[in-house]
Amino acid sequence: GTRLQRMSDRIDSLTSSAYQQALEVIASVEPRIAEATRQELDDQRSSLKLIASENYASPAVLLTMGTWFSDKYAEGTVGHRFYAGCQNVDTVEALAAEHARELFGAPYAYAQPHSGIDANLVAYWAILAHRVETPALAKLEAKNVNELSAAQWETLRNELGNQRLLGMSLDAGGHLTHGFRPNISGKMFHQQQYGTDPETGLLDYDALAAKAREFKPLILVAGYSAYPRRVDFAKMREIADEVGATLMVDMAHFAGLVAGKVFTGDEDPVPHAHVVTTTTHKSLRGPRGGLVLAQEDFAPEVDRGCPMVLGGPLSHVMAAKAVALAEARQPEFRAYAQQVADNAKSLADGFMSRGAKLVTDGTDNHLVLLDVSGFGLTGRQAESALLDAGVVTNRNSVPQDPNGAWYTSGIRLGTPALTTRGFGHDEFDRVAELIVHVLQNTQPGTTKAGGPSKASYTLGEGVADKVRDASAEMLDKHPLYPGIDLS
Ligand code: PLP
């Protein structure tokens, strides 16, 4: 009603003046940073943001990050800090953890990880400590590793460094931290990777179970960065239990769909996994950061994340996590999450009805993986041509990609950001149409030697302008941060 409208108008006007004044203060010290900040807003406002891992956090979340909580050291945990004067940080961290536990129905939450990768490192370390170190210490009747003799310590270190991890391969849609060899996770663990069925592009649980039986990992990692389908976490837990593995789920990409109850039952990782990690800035729409959720018995080891794995907590970001998680507990967030998934279907249908090929022939989460080889392009060429037309995506390998991880044959597109702006079915169908138009009008270039280039390309005359105009029409209808006026 009108009262709600008045309240929202007042928030808009406060937000506007907060940012006008903040930029003036920043400009008084380093005007180029104020200018870049202003420019970033203009750029985000005027482009079609389809990067599946990005979103637009609310002004309340953004404003929360810009405070004096940034000035405070707070190593340790709530009520148990290595620094004095942490009473307000305690309030903030306790609230962030409480919102996370309530929102996800998790017995325990840790709000300190600075990012998704950091959350995974904390989780790995906690699982190693829980499964290997703690039992070894108990057997030796030692309280901690400082009490071990040199020989005992050497034995334990060797054991910790020789554990097995089974995760989804990068080219099937897994993340670097799930055991990719060049990543720290691939070096700290004896790793193997599972993929997807070469025909269907779908997870093959029987093949995965067979691999797990043979390899007997300490940790089975589920979760993905570029897999366009839902995962059956009940089945994943069954496989983990059968081989004695700890199931860790990295829900960084789809945490918003879990929070918004689009993924429930077997598709909700929280009741099935021993440990769940996430970022807070993707579909969850919070500040850049991470979270670890866990079953109670892993809590003591996860709590030692900082300072044993992580640097000092970012209290200002934990405060913003608390605000974002409070938002995600509102009924509006469920509607948002459902719209994210519905829009991904509209986008997928928009591509397929125009003859474009998608990995797994569709989606049932927030992202689609478009195979651009049918347009005669590499992912790199497609990504660049689309960017010229104001469409921001990222190139991504497709399963068994002949062009490798650098040039790739795919484009990953996600709906969380534009759904926040208010895009619906018709707009996402139009987005698919515009993207197909760009790709149909992009020609691969040639190398200096005259061979086919994987990077250079030419975009047809006038295509970029036409697509930018069509996008502008939709973007103007759904303004980004309508409450912020910096003019
Ligand atoms: N885990 C998954 C599944 C991801 O997709 C990402 C994002 O790139 C990360 C972890 C890493 O998150 P961050 O960049 O916050 O460290």
PDB file of C-alpha atoms and ligand atoms in Angstrom, residues 53 115-118 120 175 177-178 223-225 250 252-253 279 281-282 288-289 412, ligand 1:
ATOM      1  CA  SER A  53      28.305 -16.326 -10.219  1.00  0.00           C
ATOM      2  CA  SER A 115      35.515 -16.233   0.157  1.00  0.00           C
ATOM      3  CA  GLY A 116      34.363 -19.563  -1.235  1.00  0.00           C
ATOM      4  CA  ILE A 117      37.876 -20.887  -1.717  1.00  0.00           C
ATOM      5  CA  ASP A 118      38.698 -19.972   1.878  1.00  0.00           C
ATOM      6  CA  ASN A 120      36.692 -24.885   1.215  1.00  0.00           C
ATOM      7  CA  HIS A 175      35.480 -26.128  -9.199  1.00  0.00           C
ATOM      8  CA  THR A 177      39.223 -26.458  -5.362  1.00  0.00           C
ATOM      9  CA  HIS A 178      37.554 -29.842  -5.840  1.00  0.00           C
ATOM     10  CA  GLY A 223      28.846 -29.266  -5.956  1.00  0.00           C
ATOM     11  CA  TYR A 224      29.763 -27.373  -9.102  1.00  0.00           C
ATOM     12  CA  SER A 225      30.471 -24.109 -10.873  1.00  0.00           C
ATOM     13  CA  ASP A 250      30.175 -26.887  -2.074  1.00  0.00           C
ATOM     14  CA  ALA A 252      28.603 -21.782  -3.676  1.00  0.00           C
ATOM     15  CA  HIS A 253      26.647 -21.461  -6.905  1.00  0.00           C
ATOM     16  CA  THR A 279      29.985 -18.262  -1.063  1.00  0.00           C
ATOM     17  CA  HIS A 281      27.775 -13.332  -3.086  1.00  0.00           C
ATOM     18  CA  LYS A 282      26.395 -15.470  -5.909  1.00  0.00           C
ATOM     19  CA  ARG A 288      31.610 -11.225  -1.193  1.00  0.00           C
ATOM     20  CA  GLY A 289      32.429 -13.938   1.305  1.00  0.00           C
ATOM     21  CA  ARG A 412      28.179 -20.042 -19.201  1.00  0.00           C
TER      22      ARG A 412
HETATM   23  N1  PLP B   1      33.244 -22.954  -5.081  1.00  0.00           N
HETATM   24  C1  PLP B   1      32.540 -22.895  -6.216  1.00  0.00           C
HETATM   25  C2  PLP B   1      31.654 -24.047  -6.578  1.00  0.00           C
HETATM   26  C3  PLP B   1      32.628 -21.780  -7.028  1.00  0.00           C
HETATM   27  O1  PLP B   1      31.943 -21.723  -8.188  1.00  0.00           O
HETATM   28  C4  PLP B   1      33.451 -20.702  -6.643  1.00  0.00           C
HETATM   29  C5  PLP B   1      33.479 -19.470  -7.434  1.00  0.00           C
HETATM   30  O2  PLP B   1      34.257 -19.197  -8.248  1.00  0.00           O
HETATM   31  C6  PLP B   1      34.204 -20.827  -5.470  1.00  0.00           C
HETATM   32  C7  PLP B   1      34.062 -21.962  -4.710  1.00  0.00           C
HETATM   33  C8  PLP B   1      35.198 -19.792  -5.063  1.00  0.00           C
HETATM   34  O3  PLP B   1      34.633 -18.685  -4.489  1.00  0.00           O
HETATM   35  P1  PLP B   1      35.509 -17.383  -4.204  1.00  0.00           P
HETATM   36  O4  PLP B   1      35.823 -16.787  -5.515  1.00  0.00           O
HETATM   37  O5  PLP B   1      34.632 -16.553  -3.343  1.00  0.00           O
HETATM   38  O6  PLP B   1      36.743 -17.820  -3.462  1.00  0.00           O
END
